Short mmCIF file of C-alpha atoms in Angstrom, two decimals:
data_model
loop_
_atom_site.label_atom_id
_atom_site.label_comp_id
_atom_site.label_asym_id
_atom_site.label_seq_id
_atom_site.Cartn_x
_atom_site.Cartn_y
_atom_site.Cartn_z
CA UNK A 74 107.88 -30.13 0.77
CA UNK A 75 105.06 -27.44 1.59
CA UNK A 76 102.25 -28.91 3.58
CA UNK A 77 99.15 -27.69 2.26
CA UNK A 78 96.10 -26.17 4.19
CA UNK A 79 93.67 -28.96 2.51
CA UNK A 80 90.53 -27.13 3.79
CA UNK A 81 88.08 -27.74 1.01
CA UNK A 82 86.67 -24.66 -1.03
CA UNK A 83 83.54 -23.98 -2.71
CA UNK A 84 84.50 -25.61 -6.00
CA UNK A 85 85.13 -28.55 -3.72
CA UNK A 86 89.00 -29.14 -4.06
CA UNK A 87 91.57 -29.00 -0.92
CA UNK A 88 92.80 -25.62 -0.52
CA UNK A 89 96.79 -25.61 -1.50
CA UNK A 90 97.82 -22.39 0.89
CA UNK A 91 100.82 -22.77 3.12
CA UNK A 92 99.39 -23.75 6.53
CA UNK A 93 100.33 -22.77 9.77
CA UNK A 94 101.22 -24.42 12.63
CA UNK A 95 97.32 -25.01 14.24
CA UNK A 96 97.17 -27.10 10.48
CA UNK A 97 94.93 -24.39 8.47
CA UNK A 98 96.14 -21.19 6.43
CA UNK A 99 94.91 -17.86 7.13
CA UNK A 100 92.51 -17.41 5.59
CA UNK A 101 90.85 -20.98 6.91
CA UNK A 102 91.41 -19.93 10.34
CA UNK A 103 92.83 -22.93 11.36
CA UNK A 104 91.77 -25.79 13.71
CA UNK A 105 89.64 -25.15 16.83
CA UNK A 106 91.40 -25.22 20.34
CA UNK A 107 88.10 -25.63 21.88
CA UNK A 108 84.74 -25.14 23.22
CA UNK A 109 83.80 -21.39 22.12
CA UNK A 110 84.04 -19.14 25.17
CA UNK A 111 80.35 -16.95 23.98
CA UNK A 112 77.06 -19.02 23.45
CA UNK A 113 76.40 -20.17 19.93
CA UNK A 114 73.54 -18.86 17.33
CA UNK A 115 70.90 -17.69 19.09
CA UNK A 116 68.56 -20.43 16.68
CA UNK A 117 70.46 -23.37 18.22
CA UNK A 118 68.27 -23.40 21.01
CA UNK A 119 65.13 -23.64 19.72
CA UNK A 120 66.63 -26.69 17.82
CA UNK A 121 65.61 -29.62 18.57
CA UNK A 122 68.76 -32.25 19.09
CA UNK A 123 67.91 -34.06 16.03
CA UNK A 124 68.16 -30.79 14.14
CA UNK A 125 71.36 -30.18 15.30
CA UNK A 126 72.78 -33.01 14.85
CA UNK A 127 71.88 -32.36 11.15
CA UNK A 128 72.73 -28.74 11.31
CA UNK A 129 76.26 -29.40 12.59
CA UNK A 130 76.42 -31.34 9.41
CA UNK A 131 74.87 -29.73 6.77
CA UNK A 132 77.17 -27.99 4.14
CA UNK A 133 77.99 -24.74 4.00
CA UNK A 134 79.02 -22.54 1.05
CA UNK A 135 77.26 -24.18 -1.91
CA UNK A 136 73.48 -24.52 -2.80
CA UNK A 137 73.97 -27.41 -5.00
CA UNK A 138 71.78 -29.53 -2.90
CA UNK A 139 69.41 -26.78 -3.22
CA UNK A 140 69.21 -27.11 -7.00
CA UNK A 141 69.07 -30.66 -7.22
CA UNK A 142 66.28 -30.73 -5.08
CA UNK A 143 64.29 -27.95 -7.30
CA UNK A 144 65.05 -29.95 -10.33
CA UNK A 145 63.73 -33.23 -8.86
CA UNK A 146 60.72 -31.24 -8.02
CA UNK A 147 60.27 -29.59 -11.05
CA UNK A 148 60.22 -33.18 -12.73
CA UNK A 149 57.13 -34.21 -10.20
CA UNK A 150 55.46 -31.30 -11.11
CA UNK A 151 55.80 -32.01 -14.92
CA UNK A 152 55.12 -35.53 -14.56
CA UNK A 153 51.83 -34.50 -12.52
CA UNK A 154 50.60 -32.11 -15.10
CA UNK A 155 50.97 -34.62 -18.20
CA UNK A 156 49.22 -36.87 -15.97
CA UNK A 157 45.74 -38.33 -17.06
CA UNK A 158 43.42 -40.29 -14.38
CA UNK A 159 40.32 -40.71 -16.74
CA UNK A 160 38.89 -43.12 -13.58
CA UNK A 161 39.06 -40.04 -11.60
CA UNK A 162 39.18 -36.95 -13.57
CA UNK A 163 38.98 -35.10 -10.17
CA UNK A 164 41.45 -35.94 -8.58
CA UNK A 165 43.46 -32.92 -9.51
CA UNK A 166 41.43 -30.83 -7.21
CA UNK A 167 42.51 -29.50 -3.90
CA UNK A 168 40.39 -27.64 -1.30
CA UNK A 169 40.94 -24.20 -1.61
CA UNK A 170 38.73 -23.25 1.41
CA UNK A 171 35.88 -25.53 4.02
CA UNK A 172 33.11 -24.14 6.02
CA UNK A 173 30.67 -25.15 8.83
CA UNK A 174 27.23 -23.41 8.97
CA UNK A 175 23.70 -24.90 10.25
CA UNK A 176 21.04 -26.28 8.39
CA UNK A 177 18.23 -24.07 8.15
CA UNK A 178 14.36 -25.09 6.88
CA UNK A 179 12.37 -22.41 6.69
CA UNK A 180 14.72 -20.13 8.25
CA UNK A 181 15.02 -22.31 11.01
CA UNK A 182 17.89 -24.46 12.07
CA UNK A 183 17.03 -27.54 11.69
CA UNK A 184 17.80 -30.16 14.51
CA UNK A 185 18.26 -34.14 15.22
CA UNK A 186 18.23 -36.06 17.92
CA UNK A 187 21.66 -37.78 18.36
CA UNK A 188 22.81 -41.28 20.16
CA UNK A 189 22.84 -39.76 23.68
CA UNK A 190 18.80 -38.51 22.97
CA UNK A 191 20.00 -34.99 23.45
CA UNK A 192 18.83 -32.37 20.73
CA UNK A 193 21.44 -30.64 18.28
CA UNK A 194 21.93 -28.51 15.25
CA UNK A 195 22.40 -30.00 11.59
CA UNK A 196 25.57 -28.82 10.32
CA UNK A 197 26.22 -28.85 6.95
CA UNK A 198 29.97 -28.89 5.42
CA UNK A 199 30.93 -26.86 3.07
CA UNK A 200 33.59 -27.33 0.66
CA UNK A 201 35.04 -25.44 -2.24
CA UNK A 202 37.92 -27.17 -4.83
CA UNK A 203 40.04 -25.12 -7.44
CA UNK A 204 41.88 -27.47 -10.02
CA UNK A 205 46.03 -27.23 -9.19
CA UNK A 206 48.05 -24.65 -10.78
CA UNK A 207 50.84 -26.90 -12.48
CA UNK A 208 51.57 -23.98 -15.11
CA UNK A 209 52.30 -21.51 -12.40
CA UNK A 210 54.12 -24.16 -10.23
CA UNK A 211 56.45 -24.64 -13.23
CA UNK A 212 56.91 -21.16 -13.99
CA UNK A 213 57.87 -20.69 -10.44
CA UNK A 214 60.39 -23.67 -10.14
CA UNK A 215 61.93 -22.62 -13.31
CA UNK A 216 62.72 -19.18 -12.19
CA UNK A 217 63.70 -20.98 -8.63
CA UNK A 218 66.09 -22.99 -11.08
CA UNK A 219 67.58 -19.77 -12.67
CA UNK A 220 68.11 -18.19 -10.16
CA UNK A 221 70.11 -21.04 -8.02
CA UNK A 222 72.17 -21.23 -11.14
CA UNK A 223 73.16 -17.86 -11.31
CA UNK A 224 73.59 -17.90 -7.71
CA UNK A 225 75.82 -20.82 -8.05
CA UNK A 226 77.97 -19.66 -10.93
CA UNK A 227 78.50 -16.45 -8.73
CA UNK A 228 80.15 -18.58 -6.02
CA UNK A 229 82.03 -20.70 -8.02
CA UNK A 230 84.01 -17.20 -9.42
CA UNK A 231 84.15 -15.66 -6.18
CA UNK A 232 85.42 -19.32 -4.94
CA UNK A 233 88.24 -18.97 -8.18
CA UNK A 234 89.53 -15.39 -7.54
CA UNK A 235 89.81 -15.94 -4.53
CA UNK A 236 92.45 -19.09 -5.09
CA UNK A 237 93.75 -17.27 -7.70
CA UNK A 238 94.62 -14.03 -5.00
CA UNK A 239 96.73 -17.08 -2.86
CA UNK A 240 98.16 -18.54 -5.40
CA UNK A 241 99.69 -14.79 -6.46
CA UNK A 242 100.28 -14.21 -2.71
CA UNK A 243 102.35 -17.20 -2.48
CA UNK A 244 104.05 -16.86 -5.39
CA UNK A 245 105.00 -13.16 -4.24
CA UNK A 246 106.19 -14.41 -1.10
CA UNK A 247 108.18 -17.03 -2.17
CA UNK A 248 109.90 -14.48 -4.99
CA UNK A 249 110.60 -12.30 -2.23
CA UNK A 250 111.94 -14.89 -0.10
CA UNK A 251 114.82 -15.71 -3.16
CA UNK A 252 115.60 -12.13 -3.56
CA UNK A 253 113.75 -11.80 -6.78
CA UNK A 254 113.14 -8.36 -7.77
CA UNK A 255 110.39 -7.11 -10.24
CA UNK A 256 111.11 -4.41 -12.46
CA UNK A 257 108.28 -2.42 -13.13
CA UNK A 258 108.69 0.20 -16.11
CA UNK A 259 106.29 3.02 -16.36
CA UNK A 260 105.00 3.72 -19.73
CA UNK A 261 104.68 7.79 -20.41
CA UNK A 262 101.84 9.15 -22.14
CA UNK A 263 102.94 10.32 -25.54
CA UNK A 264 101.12 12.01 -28.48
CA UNK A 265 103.38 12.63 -31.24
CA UNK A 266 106.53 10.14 -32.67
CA UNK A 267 109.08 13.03 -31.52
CA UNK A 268 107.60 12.65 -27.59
CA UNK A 269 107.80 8.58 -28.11
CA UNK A 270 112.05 8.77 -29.35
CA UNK A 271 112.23 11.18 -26.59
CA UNK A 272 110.68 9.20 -23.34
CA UNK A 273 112.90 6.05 -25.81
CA UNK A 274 115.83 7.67 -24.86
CA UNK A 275 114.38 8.92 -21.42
CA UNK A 276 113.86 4.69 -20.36
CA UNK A 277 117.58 3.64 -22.08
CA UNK A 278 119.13 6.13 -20.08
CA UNK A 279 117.64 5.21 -16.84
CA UNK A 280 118.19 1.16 -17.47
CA UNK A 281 121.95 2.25 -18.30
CA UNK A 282 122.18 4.03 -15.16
CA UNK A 283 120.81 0.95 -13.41
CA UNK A 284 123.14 -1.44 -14.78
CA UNK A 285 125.76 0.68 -13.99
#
């Protein structure tokens, strides 16, 4: 029985190449025989060991997670928008910018005296709100969500062909491992019936040849 590579692809099955003997196929690259003898991505370090921890586990080669999470998002931000707080009908604004100038009277600053007894300047705060953009949130996790999907389907063929090439690889190899032989017959370019009997006669002769 063949043992398999059983590397998993992008579609998520094991990958059914021949392995070799360090337990992976070629084109997995087989099973690491150790610490890597040049440093690592030159990100790692300014990871912090938590983050690597979860680095070294994220997975690679699919952005599935990626499109759940813009869908899950895309439902807060619909759920927000259809959301009605008539005790608080502002409470769908954000500050959009905040600003510190002095009081002035009289085009003075005006002062106080504070706890300590020391004189100071009366600030005033000032704050400006804008209502949140839920229609342009939406628009933009909807394209988000298109384009993950097309993104995705785009893997998932690359991740197919490319099985598909092994599978034709293999079955080449093992043909030419039994001695199987492929005849491949050229077909000539003809443009009249008289050209057709005459490349007819052209092929019979050459597969009579062959047998003989």
């Amino acid at each position: 029985m063949v043992e398999c590579c059983g590397a998993k692809t992008r579609s998520g099955a094991p990958c059914k190449a021949k392995r070799m003997a360090n337990g992976r196929c070629r084109m997995h690259g087989g099973k690491s025989t150790g610490a890597p003898k040049t440093p690592g991505s030159i990100y790692s370090k300014y990871l912090t060991p938590e983050e690597q921890r979860v680095s070294a586990a994220l997975k690679l080669g699919s952005i599935d997670d990626e499109l759940r999470l813009t869908r899950i998002r895309l439902m807060r931000a619909l759920a927000l928008e259809n959301k009605i707080d008539e005790d608080d009908p502002d409470s769908e604004l954000q500050i959009e910018s905040k600003t510190i100038e002095p009081q002035l009277i009289g085009g003075m600053v005006d002062t106080e005296i504070n706890e300590e007894g020391d004189e100071v300047e009366v600030s005033i705060v000032r704050r400006q709100y804008r209502r949140r953009d839920y229609s342009g949130l939406i628009d933009r996790l909807t394209a988000r969500i298109a384009n993950l999907e097309s993104q995705r389907a785009m893997l998932m063929n690359s991740s197919m062909d490319t099985e598909r090439k092994q599978l034709e690889l293999d079955r080449l190899r093992k043909d030419k491992a039994a001695g199987v032989v492929h005849n491949v017959i050229v077909v000539p370019h003809c443009t009249s019936v008289d050209d057709w009997e005459k490349a007819a006669q052209i092929q019979q002769s050459g597969l009579a040849d062959n047998d003989v």
